[in-house]
Amino acid sequence: MGFVLAAAGSAIGLGNLWKFPYITLENHGGAFVLVYLAAIAVVGAPIMAAEILLGRKSRRNAVGAFALLGAGKPGGVVWTAIGYLGVTTGFIVLSYYSVVAGWTLRYIVLAFSGALGGLAHHPGALESFFGGFLADPWAQILCHTLFMGATVGVVFLGVGKGIERAAKLLMPLLFMILVVLAGYVATTPGFGRAVGFLFRPTFADLTAGGVLEALGHSFFTLSLGMGAMLTYGSYMRRRDSIPRAVLTICFLDTFIAIMACVIMFSIIFSFDFEVSKSSTILFTTIPVIFYKLPGGAMISGLFYLLVAFAALSSTISILEVVSSYAIDELGWGRRRAALTTGAAIWVFGFLSALSVGGVDALSKINPIGRASTAGVFGTLDYLASNWFLPVGGLFIALFAGWILTAAESRDELEEGNGPLAGSFGAWRFLIRFAAPAAVGAIIVSVILGAEYQ
Ligand code: PFF
């Protein structure tokens, strides 16, 4: 339970609650959702199984796992470099993810203090507030600092007392808030249209860019490519089943993403809301709509609390990738590792916190495409999401599929699960051929500079 909740907590984050709804809206729902679901099954789930198996088999961090399992195999030290790439990616991603996550803290205070209501009732007021907030360096640094502080605090406390306990508390709370909100929107007139938009595919609406975006997002949303699932896998018990854990995590992550869409779209459709800039709906449109409903302050307060919890359980997993490297490879104690790596990422994050003002920052956290070099924030995200995560994921798939022998991976996947029979063959086919081909397509498309609009 602890492992599955913590890993699901890593997967469920801003990717589900902020990004997935807006890219689904941009890609006209239905067919895009179907491709996304296929990508989770064909690429996401097999690579997640690979990451967890590498972690549990080696009982090491991302660098140590490749060093140990790759020793004496073809490619040797190249594989260790993939571990270092993962740790570097974790460092970079956390530095800006924490900035965006920090915005949710500002909105929780705004909602519960009643100030959000005032802003939401005046057209345009929220946009100017949000713009001013992004451009205020002290506010950005404060929110980033608070979020990093919470993240470091949990990792400092350790795997059992910190990470698992936080996940056991946060995940059920998140579900509860989501269920309350879903129950609420089910009574709104836009609910039926929202469900139809999501589940009635019109293939004429689907573009090649949309297919690639769905594929790339499946990666980001499942926390794959930087060794986060590998690191959590290293703490997993041998008597637990990896295949069952993978299916549960993928299901929960997808369920939350779909629920987020149902909630947001029901409200948008109920009020025929004009969504001009869909990437900002989480911070500028959603509150306006919440306040059209009775109990707006309560609903929006709960909603941003949910987003903050989801983001926290993701940032914990990213810091753990970096900290566990320092613990295992540099021989540091956990407290020293959490504080030192956390402080370094916090300081590095200033560059992002100070660069978000004046740019459309919300469109920058993007696993693939929409190349942006606007500001440090945009550049870091562009590098991490478009290059490091897909490249990391590709090599993880290649390592698990081609470097580990069938017997090595089979033994680990069957440990705690029992005989896998035909499904092992299916996994091995996906990890050797389908997943590398699909991830390779993302990388090639980025090299060719494909446009995703
Ligand atoms: N999966 C997280 C989300 O959807 O917000 C983001 C993330 C976490 C990406 C951890 C990568 C990672 F290693």
Tab-separated table of C-alpha atoms and ligand atoms in Angstrom:
chain	number	residue	atom	x	y	z
A	1	MET	CA	0.000	0.000	0.000
A	2	GLY	CA	2.743	2.438	0.968
A	3	PHE	CA	4.666	1.888	-2.238
A	4	VAL	CA	1.649	2.116	-4.530
A	5	LEU	CA	0.366	5.276	-2.831
A	6	ALA	CA	3.767	6.957	-2.917
A	7	ALA	CA	4.321	6.053	-6.577
A	8	ALA	CA	0.783	7.127	-7.495
A	9	GLY	CA	1.482	10.342	-5.599
A	10	SER	CA	4.545	10.883	-7.755
A	11	ALA	CA	2.601	10.297	-10.944
A	12	ILE	CA	-0.398	12.441	-9.992
A	13	GLY	CA	0.567	16.103	-10.073
A	14	LEU	CA	0.424	19.296	-12.092
A	15	GLY	CA	0.626	17.072	-15.168
A	16	ASN	CA	-2.830	15.677	-14.413
A	17	LEU	CA	-4.630	18.640	-12.914
A	18	TRP	CA	-3.272	21.501	-14.928
A	19	LYS	CA	-1.648	20.244	-18.104
A	20	PHE	CA	-3.852	17.347	-19.209
A	21	PRO	CA	-7.121	19.347	-19.155
A	22	TYR	CA	-5.699	22.158	-21.234
A	23	ILE	CA	-3.964	20.010	-23.851
A	24	THR	CA	-7.141	17.926	-24.113
A	25	LEU	CA	-9.117	21.086	-24.719
A	26	GLU	CA	-6.622	22.251	-27.336
A	27	ASN	CA	-6.705	18.883	-29.080
A	28	HIS	CA	-10.522	18.657	-29.182
A	29	GLY	CA	-11.044	15.859	-26.638
A	30	GLY	CA	-12.326	12.399	-27.744
A	31	ALA	CA	-9.763	11.083	-30.211
A	32	PHE	CA	-6.868	12.733	-28.342
A	33	VAL	CA	-7.992	11.074	-25.097
A	34	LEU	CA	-8.115	7.724	-26.855
A	35	VAL	CA	-4.551	8.096	-28.170
A	36	TYR	CA	-3.400	9.179	-24.703
A	37	LEU	CA	-4.959	6.050	-23.188
A	38	ALA	CA	-3.253	3.888	-25.815
A	39	ALA	CA	0.081	5.606	-25.092
A	40	ILE	CA	-0.276	4.877	-21.380
A	41	ALA	CA	-0.847	1.203	-22.185
A	42	VAL	CA	1.786	0.731	-24.910
A	43	VAL	CA	4.601	3.038	-23.754
A	44	GLY	CA	3.911	4.237	-20.220
A	45	ALA	CA	3.042	1.020	-18.420
A	46	PRO	CA	5.927	-1.087	-19.866
A	47	ILE	CA	8.528	1.613	-19.113
A	48	MET	CA	7.153	2.011	-15.597
A	49	ALA	CA	7.514	-1.737	-15.046
A	50	ALA	CA	11.087	-1.469	-16.376
A	51	GLU	CA	11.998	1.395	-14.017
A	52	ILE	CA	10.548	-0.329	-10.961
A	53	LEU	CA	12.218	-3.613	-11.801
A	54	LEU	CA	15.621	-1.936	-12.255
A	55	GLY	CA	15.200	-0.197	-8.894
A	56	ARG	CA	14.033	-3.232	-6.963
A	57	LYS	CA	16.576	-5.574	-8.529
A	58	SER	CA	19.517	-3.279	-7.744
A	59	ARG	CA	18.195	-1.722	-4.510
A	60	ARG	CA	20.052	1.406	-5.609
A	61	ASN	CA	19.440	4.976	-6.745
A	62	ALA	CA	19.344	5.879	-10.451
A	63	VAL	CA	23.143	6.095	-10.836
A	64	GLY	CA	23.917	3.082	-8.673
A	65	ALA	CA	21.305	0.909	-10.358
A	66	PHE	CA	22.817	1.314	-13.811
A	67	ALA	CA	26.372	0.996	-12.473
A	68	LEU	CA	25.500	-2.275	-10.741
A	69	LEU	CA	23.243	-3.890	-13.329
A	70	GLY	CA	25.258	-2.637	-16.306
A	71	ALA	CA	28.648	-3.815	-14.993
A	72	GLY	CA	30.272	-6.212	-17.440
A	73	LYS	CA	27.462	-5.783	-19.966
A	74	PRO	CA	27.813	-4.240	-23.419
A	75	GLY	CA	27.831	-0.453	-23.218
A	76	GLY	CA	29.150	-0.501	-19.632
A	77	VAL	CA	29.689	3.008	-18.405
A	78	VAL	CA	27.269	4.532	-20.963
A	79	TRP	CA	24.429	3.185	-18.849
A	80	THR	CA	25.768	4.878	-15.719
A	81	ALA	CA	25.625	8.144	-17.664
A	82	ILE	CA	21.862	7.599	-18.030
A	83	GLY	CA	21.653	7.490	-14.239
A	84	TYR	CA	23.500	10.804	-14.011
A	85	LEU	CA	21.198	12.244	-16.640
A	86	GLY	CA	18.224	11.254	-14.450
A	87	VAL	CA	19.675	12.933	-11.351
A	88	THR	CA	20.469	16.071	-13.366
A	89	THR	CA	16.960	16.095	-14.836
A	90	GLY	CA	15.474	15.755	-11.346
A	91	PHE	CA	17.524	18.723	-10.175
A	92	ILE	CA	16.360	20.864	-13.094
A	93	VAL	CA	12.695	19.812	-13.138
A	94	LEU	CA	12.228	20.325	-9.409
A	95	SER	CA	13.725	23.823	-9.583
A	96	TYR	CA	10.907	25.095	-11.803
A	97	TYR	CA	8.101	22.656	-10.889
A	98	SER	CA	8.330	24.026	-7.340
A	99	VAL	CA	7.798	27.560	-8.642
A	100	VAL	CA	4.524	26.619	-10.351
A	101	ALA	CA	3.483	24.459	-7.398
A	102	GLY	CA	4.094	27.487	-5.179
A	103	TRP	CA	1.424	29.439	-7.052
A	104	THR	CA	-1.196	27.059	-5.656
A	105	LEU	CA	-0.236	28.180	-2.125
A	106	ARG	CA	-1.011	31.794	-3.047
A	107	TYR	CA	-4.395	30.715	-4.413
A	108	ILE	CA	-5.279	28.704	-1.297
A	109	VAL	CA	-4.726	31.822	0.812
A	110	LEU	CA	-6.593	33.961	-1.708
A	111	ALA	CA	-9.584	31.625	-1.704
A	112	PHE	CA	-9.921	31.109	2.032
A	113	SER	CA	-9.335	34.792	2.827
A	114	GLY	CA	-12.203	35.722	0.510
A	115	ALA	CA	-10.019	37.906	-1.721
A	116	LEU	CA	-10.307	35.538	-4.687
A	117	GLY	CA	-14.062	36.156	-4.791
A	118	GLY	CA	-13.523	39.878	-5.270
A	119	LEU	CA	-11.082	39.264	-8.123
A	120	ALA	CA	-13.245	36.635	-9.774
A	121	HIS	CA	-16.280	38.891	-9.910
A	122	HIS	CA	-14.616	41.611	-11.950
A	123	PRO	CA	-13.815	40.614	-15.522
A	124	GLY	CA	-10.116	40.911	-16.228
A	125	ALA	CA	-9.204	41.502	-12.577
A	126	LEU	CA	-7.870	37.997	-12.098
A	127	GLU	CA	-5.683	38.178	-15.210
A	128	SER	CA	-4.094	41.393	-14.006
A	129	PHE	CA	-3.702	40.000	-10.515
A	130	PHE	CA	-2.049	36.875	-11.917
A	131	GLY	CA	0.245	38.907	-14.171
A	132	GLY	CA	1.233	41.113	-11.246
A	133	PHE	CA	1.823	38.070	-9.062
A	134	LEU	CA	4.166	36.505	-11.622
A	135	ALA	CA	6.061	39.774	-11.951
A	136	ASP	CA	6.495	40.190	-8.178
A	137	PRO	CA	9.922	38.693	-7.397
A	138	TRP	CA	9.344	38.501	-3.633
A	139	ALA	CA	6.019	36.725	-3.980
A	140	GLN	CA	7.575	34.235	-6.403
A	141	ILE	CA	10.533	33.561	-4.122
A	142	LEU	CA	8.322	33.246	-1.053
A	143	CYS	CA	5.972	30.700	-2.639
A	144	HIS	CA	8.857	28.731	-4.135
A	145	THR	CA	10.616	28.746	-0.752
A	146	LEU	CA	7.539	27.486	1.092
A	147	PHE	CA	7.005	24.696	-1.406
A	148	MET	CA	10.649	23.617	-1.389
A	149	GLY	CA	10.589	23.762	2.409
A	150	ALA	CA	7.662	21.359	2.560
A	151	THR	CA	9.324	19.039	0.037
A	152	VAL	CA	12.647	18.983	1.889
A	153	GLY	CA	10.822	18.428	5.188
A	154	VAL	CA	9.165	15.250	3.937
A	155	VAL	CA	12.300	13.799	2.312
A	156	PHE	CA	14.286	14.722	5.454
A	157	LEU	CA	11.976	12.516	7.520
A	158	GLY	CA	12.761	9.513	5.323
A	159	VAL	CA	10.978	6.931	3.236
A	160	GLY	CA	8.717	5.397	5.888
A	161	LYS	CA	8.087	8.325	8.230
A	162	GLY	CA	8.114	11.023	5.563
A	163	ILE	CA	7.298	9.912	2.042
A	164	GLU	CA	4.956	6.990	2.759
A	165	ARG	CA	3.183	8.736	5.600
A	166	ALA	CA	2.661	11.874	3.527
A	167	ALA	CA	1.302	9.800	0.643
A	168	LYS	CA	-1.048	7.871	2.941
A	169	LEU	CA	-2.449	11.170	4.167
A	170	LEU	CA	-2.411	13.184	0.961
A	171	MET	CA	-3.703	10.625	-1.532
A	172	PRO	CA	-6.980	9.740	0.235
A	173	LEU	CA	-7.531	13.447	0.927
A	174	LEU	CA	-7.008	14.209	-2.715
A	175	PHE	CA	-9.547	11.564	-3.704
A	176	MET	CA	-12.051	12.916	-1.215
A	177	ILE	CA	-11.774	16.481	-2.493
A	178	LEU	CA	-12.042	15.223	-6.050
A	179	VAL	CA	-15.120	13.137	-5.303
A	180	VAL	CA	-16.818	16.119	-3.627
A	181	LEU	CA	-16.059	18.305	-6.645
A	182	ALA	CA	-17.154	15.589	-9.105
A	183	GLY	CA	-20.427	15.135	-7.230
A	184	TYR	CA	-20.894	18.848	-7.454
A	185	VAL	CA	-20.311	19.175	-11.193
A	186	ALA	CA	-22.524	16.157	-11.921
A	187	THR	CA	-25.444	18.420	-11.060
A	188	THR	CA	-24.387	21.171	-13.478
A	189	PRO	CA	-25.896	21.398	-16.977
A	190	GLY	CA	-22.503	21.088	-18.709
A	191	PHE	CA	-21.732	17.641	-17.262
A	192	GLY	CA	-23.215	15.620	-20.138
A	193	ARG	CA	-21.434	17.704	-22.740
A	194	ALA	CA	-18.146	17.346	-20.869
A	195	VAL	CA	-18.429	13.556	-20.811
A	196	GLY	CA	-19.337	13.497	-24.512
A	197	PHE	CA	-16.408	15.783	-25.351
A	198	LEU	CA	-14.015	13.414	-23.579
A	199	PHE	CA	-15.340	10.072	-24.733
A	200	ARG	CA	-16.903	10.579	-28.167
A	201	PRO	CA	-13.917	10.527	-30.518
A	202	THR	CA	-13.947	12.450	-33.785
A	203	PHE	CA	-10.855	11.324	-35.623
A	204	ALA	CA	-11.012	14.169	-38.108
A	205	ASP	CA	-10.025	16.465	-35.229
A	206	LEU	CA	-6.825	14.579	-34.500
A	207	THR	CA	-3.540	15.974	-35.817
A	208	ALA	CA	-0.116	14.328	-36.032
A	209	GLY	CA	1.089	16.845	-33.458
A	210	GLY	CA	-1.744	15.784	-31.164
A	211	VAL	CA	-0.678	12.141	-31.369
A	212	LEU	CA	2.872	13.034	-30.408
A	213	GLU	CA	1.712	15.330	-27.647
A	214	ALA	CA	-0.412	12.536	-26.165
A	215	LEU	CA	2.591	10.219	-26.282
A	216	GLY	CA	4.911	12.752	-24.646
A	217	HIS	CA	2.420	13.585	-21.962
A	218	SER	CA	1.929	9.935	-21.034
A	219	PHE	CA	5.604	10.017	-20.142
A	220	PHE	CA	5.591	13.147	-18.027
A	221	THR	CA	2.385	12.298	-16.193
A	222	LEU	CA	3.641	8.860	-15.142
A	223	SER	CA	6.946	10.333	-13.822
A	224	LEU	CA	9.027	8.328	-16.266
A	225	GLY	CA	12.455	8.949	-17.755
A	226	MET	CA	14.409	10.387	-14.821
A	227	GLY	CA	14.495	7.460	-12.441
A	228	ALA	CA	11.762	8.561	-10.021
A	229	MET	CA	9.931	5.236	-10.355
A	230	LEU	CA	13.292	3.451	-10.285
A	231	THR	CA	14.193	5.129	-6.981
A	232	TYR	CA	10.823	4.331	-5.402
A	233	GLY	CA	11.124	0.795	-6.797
A	234	SER	CA	14.360	0.368	-4.851
A	235	TYR	CA	12.298	0.591	-1.640
A	236	MET	CA	9.627	-1.858	-2.803
A	237	ARG	CA	9.253	-5.158	-0.990
A	238	ARG	CA	10.073	-8.353	-2.872
A	239	ARG	CA	6.831	-9.950	-1.830
A	240	ASP	CA	4.793	-7.291	-3.635
A	241	SER	CA	3.849	-7.594	-7.267
A	242	ILE	CA	5.363	-5.138	-9.751
A	243	PRO	CA	2.799	-5.804	-12.527
A	244	ARG	CA	-0.096	-5.227	-10.138
A	245	ALA	CA	1.503	-2.033	-8.806
A	246	VAL	CA	2.060	-0.723	-12.353
A	247	LEU	CA	-1.555	-1.372	-13.333
A	248	THR	CA	-2.850	0.322	-10.175
A	249	ILE	CA	-0.621	3.406	-10.571
A	250	CYS	CA	-1.472	3.801	-14.264
A	251	PHE	CA	-5.170	3.417	-13.510
A	252	LEU	CA	-5.145	5.949	-10.649
A	253	ASP	CA	-3.117	8.478	-12.627
A	254	THR	CA	-5.413	8.216	-15.633
A	255	PHE	CA	-8.526	8.311	-13.472
A	256	ILE	CA	-7.425	11.548	-11.785
A	257	ALA	CA	-6.542	13.157	-15.125
A	258	ILE	CA	-9.967	12.278	-16.556
A	259	MET	CA	-11.737	13.452	-13.379
A	260	ALA	CA	-9.889	16.781	-13.587
A	261	CYS	CA	-11.173	17.177	-17.135
A	262	VAL	CA	-14.734	16.256	-16.197
A	263	ILE	CA	-14.706	18.805	-13.370
A	264	MET	CA	-13.201	21.648	-15.391
A	265	PHE	CA	-15.089	21.013	-18.628
A	266	SER	CA	-18.473	20.579	-16.917
A	267	ILE	CA	-18.045	24.010	-15.428
A	268	ILE	CA	-16.684	25.574	-18.610
A	269	PHE	CA	-19.536	24.130	-20.696
A	270	SER	CA	-22.179	25.000	-18.098
A	271	PHE	CA	-21.395	28.654	-18.442
A	272	ASP	CA	-20.416	28.646	-22.092
A	273	PHE	CA	-17.142	30.074	-20.997
A	274	GLU	CA	-14.890	31.507	-23.654
A	275	VAL	CA	-11.505	29.908	-23.015
A	276	SER	CA	-9.112	32.059	-24.967
A	277	LYS	CA	-5.836	30.965	-23.425
A	278	SER	CA	-6.429	27.405	-22.355
A	279	SER	CA	-3.033	27.011	-20.700
A	280	THR	CA	-3.980	29.491	-18.000
A	281	ILE	CA	-7.400	28.024	-17.152
A	282	LEU	CA	-6.186	26.675	-13.827
A	283	PHE	CA	-5.263	30.100	-12.457
A	284	THR	CA	-7.424	32.596	-14.303
A	285	THR	CA	-10.581	30.946	-15.649
A	286	ILE	CA	-11.440	28.241	-13.154
A	287	PRO	CA	-11.830	30.617	-10.161
A	288	VAL	CA	-14.144	32.908	-12.138
A	289	ILE	CA	-16.381	29.951	-12.837
A	290	PHE	CA	-16.187	28.573	-9.289
A	291	TYR	CA	-17.507	31.861	-8.002
A	292	LYS	CA	-20.558	31.665	-10.224
A	293	LEU	CA	-21.601	28.723	-8.076
A	294	PRO	CA	-22.855	28.861	-4.509
A	295	GLY	CA	-20.018	28.236	-2.045
A	296	GLY	CA	-17.365	29.479	-4.476
A	297	ALA	CA	-14.785	30.310	-1.805
A	298	MET	CA	-15.052	26.835	-0.300
A	299	ILE	CA	-14.940	25.046	-3.642
A	300	SER	CA	-11.954	26.975	-4.918
A	301	GLY	CA	-10.112	26.700	-1.608
A	302	LEU	CA	-10.556	22.930	-1.643
A	303	PHE	CA	-9.593	22.748	-5.277
A	304	TYR	CA	-6.259	24.551	-4.868
A	305	LEU	CA	-5.544	22.520	-1.775
A	306	LEU	CA	-5.962	19.438	-3.927
A	307	VAL	CA	-3.614	20.774	-6.585
A	308	ALA	CA	-1.025	21.644	-3.923
A	309	PHE	CA	-1.212	18.158	-2.368
A	310	ALA	CA	-0.880	16.493	-5.733
A	311	ALA	CA	2.116	18.676	-6.602
A	312	LEU	CA	3.768	18.003	-3.222
A	313	SER	CA	3.603	14.234	-3.605
A	314	SER	CA	5.301	14.707	-6.996
A	315	THR	CA	8.025	17.105	-5.818
A	316	ILE	CA	8.891	14.683	-2.998
A	317	SER	CA	9.608	11.968	-5.541
A	318	ILE	CA	11.775	14.276	-7.633
A	319	LEU	CA	13.871	15.357	-4.624
A	320	GLU	CA	14.198	11.709	-3.618
A	321	VAL	CA	15.892	10.948	-6.966
A	322	VAL	CA	18.600	13.523	-6.188
A	323	SER	CA	18.861	12.842	-2.445
A	324	SER	CA	19.096	9.072	-2.762
A	325	TYR	CA	21.983	9.543	-5.191
A	326	ALA	CA	23.808	11.622	-2.560
A	327	ILE	CA	22.974	9.073	0.158
A	328	ASP	CA	24.110	5.988	-1.789
A	329	GLU	CA	26.911	7.298	-3.960
A	330	LEU	CA	28.403	10.096	-1.854
A	331	GLY	CA	27.784	8.348	1.447
A	332	TRP	CA	25.856	11.233	3.007
A	333	GLY	CA	23.276	10.790	5.751
A	334	ARG	CA	19.640	11.264	4.732
A	335	ARG	CA	19.195	14.539	6.608
A	336	ARG	CA	22.323	16.059	5.164
A	337	ALA	CA	21.372	14.836	1.684
A	338	ALA	CA	17.810	16.221	1.860
A	339	LEU	CA	18.925	19.584	3.235
A	340	THR	CA	21.915	20.044	0.938
A	341	THR	CA	20.379	18.906	-2.343
A	342	GLY	CA	17.112	20.669	-1.435
A	343	ALA	CA	18.953	23.913	-0.680
A	344	ALA	CA	20.909	23.705	-3.944
A	345	ILE	CA	17.704	23.157	-5.941
A	346	TRP	CA	15.978	25.946	-4.001
A	347	VAL	CA	18.721	28.429	-4.899
A	348	PHE	CA	18.814	27.240	-8.503
A	349	GLY	CA	15.031	27.714	-8.598
A	350	PHE	CA	15.466	31.454	-8.009
A	351	LEU	CA	16.461	31.712	-11.655
A	352	SER	CA	13.046	30.356	-12.635
A	353	ALA	CA	11.121	32.214	-9.946
A	354	LEU	CA	12.597	35.479	-11.141
A	355	SER	CA	12.043	34.803	-14.821
A	356	VAL	CA	8.331	33.961	-14.852
A	357	GLY	CA	7.109	37.548	-14.776
A	358	GLY	CA	6.295	38.977	-18.156
A	359	VAL	CA	6.240	35.681	-20.039
A	360	ASP	CA	3.351	33.327	-20.536
A	361	ALA	CA	4.873	31.058	-17.967
A	362	LEU	CA	1.970	28.664	-17.881
A	363	SER	CA	2.596	27.394	-21.358
A	364	LYS	CA	6.129	26.390	-20.512
A	365	ILE	CA	5.800	23.221	-18.456
A	366	ASN	CA	5.477	20.949	-21.351
A	367	PRO	CA	6.928	17.504	-21.897
A	368	ILE	CA	7.307	17.909	-25.629
A	369	GLY	CA	7.046	20.507	-28.289
A	370	ARG	CA	6.221	24.196	-28.044
A	371	ALA	CA	9.887	24.969	-27.804
A	372	SER	CA	10.424	27.980	-25.698
A	373	THR	CA	13.560	29.802	-24.870
A	374	ALA	CA	11.799	32.662	-23.105
A	375	GLY	CA	13.596	33.142	-19.811
A	376	VAL	CA	15.473	30.635	-17.701
A	377	PHE	CA	12.198	29.002	-16.732
A	378	GLY	CA	11.275	28.248	-20.322
A	379	THR	CA	14.754	27.143	-21.314
A	380	LEU	CA	15.122	24.702	-18.429
A	381	ASP	CA	11.713	23.227	-19.069
A	382	TYR	CA	12.418	22.957	-22.752
A	383	LEU	CA	15.660	21.070	-22.106
A	384	ALA	CA	14.301	18.798	-19.404
A	385	SER	CA	10.973	17.923	-20.974
A	386	ASN	CA	11.887	17.796	-24.626
A	387	TRP	CA	15.277	16.175	-24.339
A	388	PHE	CA	16.217	14.699	-21.000
A	389	LEU	CA	13.004	12.846	-20.113
A	390	PRO	CA	12.466	11.203	-23.525
A	391	VAL	CA	16.171	10.347	-23.898
A	392	GLY	CA	16.251	8.912	-20.368
A	393	GLY	CA	13.096	6.910	-21.068
A	394	LEU	CA	14.441	5.574	-24.336
A	395	PHE	CA	17.635	4.314	-22.707
A	396	ILE	CA	15.743	2.828	-19.763
A	397	ALA	CA	13.610	0.864	-22.250
A	398	LEU	CA	16.681	-0.224	-24.220
A	399	PHE	CA	18.525	-1.287	-21.078
A	400	ALA	CA	15.604	-3.302	-19.709
A	401	GLY	CA	14.761	-4.796	-23.087
A	402	TRP	CA	18.130	-5.486	-24.650
A	403	ILE	CA	20.824	-5.463	-21.928
A	404	LEU	CA	19.081	-7.380	-19.167
A	405	THR	CA	18.516	-10.966	-20.180
A	406	ALA	CA	14.981	-12.303	-20.443
A	407	ALA	CA	15.638	-14.492	-17.388
A	408	GLU	CA	16.888	-11.538	-15.296
A	409	SER	CA	13.870	-9.381	-15.960
A	410	ARG	CA	11.452	-12.275	-15.780
A	411	ASP	CA	12.708	-13.341	-12.346
A	412	GLU	CA	12.293	-9.845	-10.947
A	413	LEU	CA	8.850	-9.276	-12.459
A	414	GLU	CA	7.594	-12.635	-11.222
A	415	GLU	CA	8.980	-12.101	-7.711
A	416	GLY	CA	5.975	-11.341	-5.505
A	417	ASN	CA	3.612	-11.887	-8.406
A	418	GLY	CA	3.851	-15.517	-9.459
A	419	PRO	CA	4.226	-16.879	-13.003
A	420	LEU	CA	3.470	-14.267	-15.654
A	421	ALA	CA	2.943	-16.663	-18.567
A	422	GLY	CA	2.057	-14.823	-21.785
A	423	SER	CA	2.023	-11.354	-20.291
A	424	PHE	CA	5.798	-11.483	-19.822
A	425	GLY	CA	6.183	-11.998	-23.574
A	426	ALA	CA	3.848	-9.056	-24.193
A	427	TRP	CA	5.851	-6.822	-21.837
A	428	ARG	CA	9.138	-7.848	-23.428
A	429	PHE	CA	7.849	-7.131	-26.900
A	430	LEU	CA	6.585	-3.697	-25.834
A	431	ILE	CA	9.809	-2.765	-24.028
A	432	ARG	CA	12.113	-3.995	-26.836
A	433	PHE	CA	10.224	-2.688	-29.839
A	434	ALA	CA	7.046	-0.655	-29.306
A	435	ALA	CA	8.203	1.671	-26.532
A	436	PRO	CA	11.612	2.556	-28.087
A	437	ALA	CA	9.951	3.158	-31.462
A	438	ALA	CA	7.333	5.472	-29.964
A	439	VAL	CA	9.767	7.397	-27.771
A	440	GLY	CA	12.197	7.541	-30.696
A	441	ALA	CA	9.413	9.160	-32.724
A	442	ILE	CA	9.046	11.892	-30.095
A	443	ILE	CA	12.763	12.591	-30.119
A	444	VAL	CA	12.962	12.662	-33.911
A	445	SER	CA	9.946	14.970	-34.067
A	446	VAL	CA	11.584	17.341	-31.592
A	447	ILE	CA	14.799	17.297	-33.615
A	448	LEU	CA	12.817	18.105	-36.730
A	449	GLY	CA	11.152	20.895	-34.783
A	450	ALA	CA	7.581	19.697	-35.225
A	451	GLU	CA	4.947	22.266	-34.321
A	452	TYR	CA	2.263	21.180	-31.912
A	453	GLN	CA	-0.290	23.914	-32.356
B	1	PFF	N1	4.233	13.073	-12.908
B	1	PFF	C1	4.268	14.417	-12.390
B	1	PFF	C2	3.034	15.161	-12.874
B	1	PFF	O1	2.233	14.618	-13.644
B	1	PFF	O2	2.867	16.307	-12.484
B	1	PFF	C3	5.517	15.154	-12.764
B	1	PFF	C4	6.796	14.372	-12.586
B	1	PFF	C5	7.148	13.847	-11.341
B	1	PFF	C6	7.605	14.115	-13.678
B	1	PFF	C7	8.309	13.086	-11.186
B	1	PFF	C8	8.751	13.366	-13.548
B	1	PFF	C9	9.092	12.848	-12.300
B	1	PFF	F1	10.146	12.116	-12.166
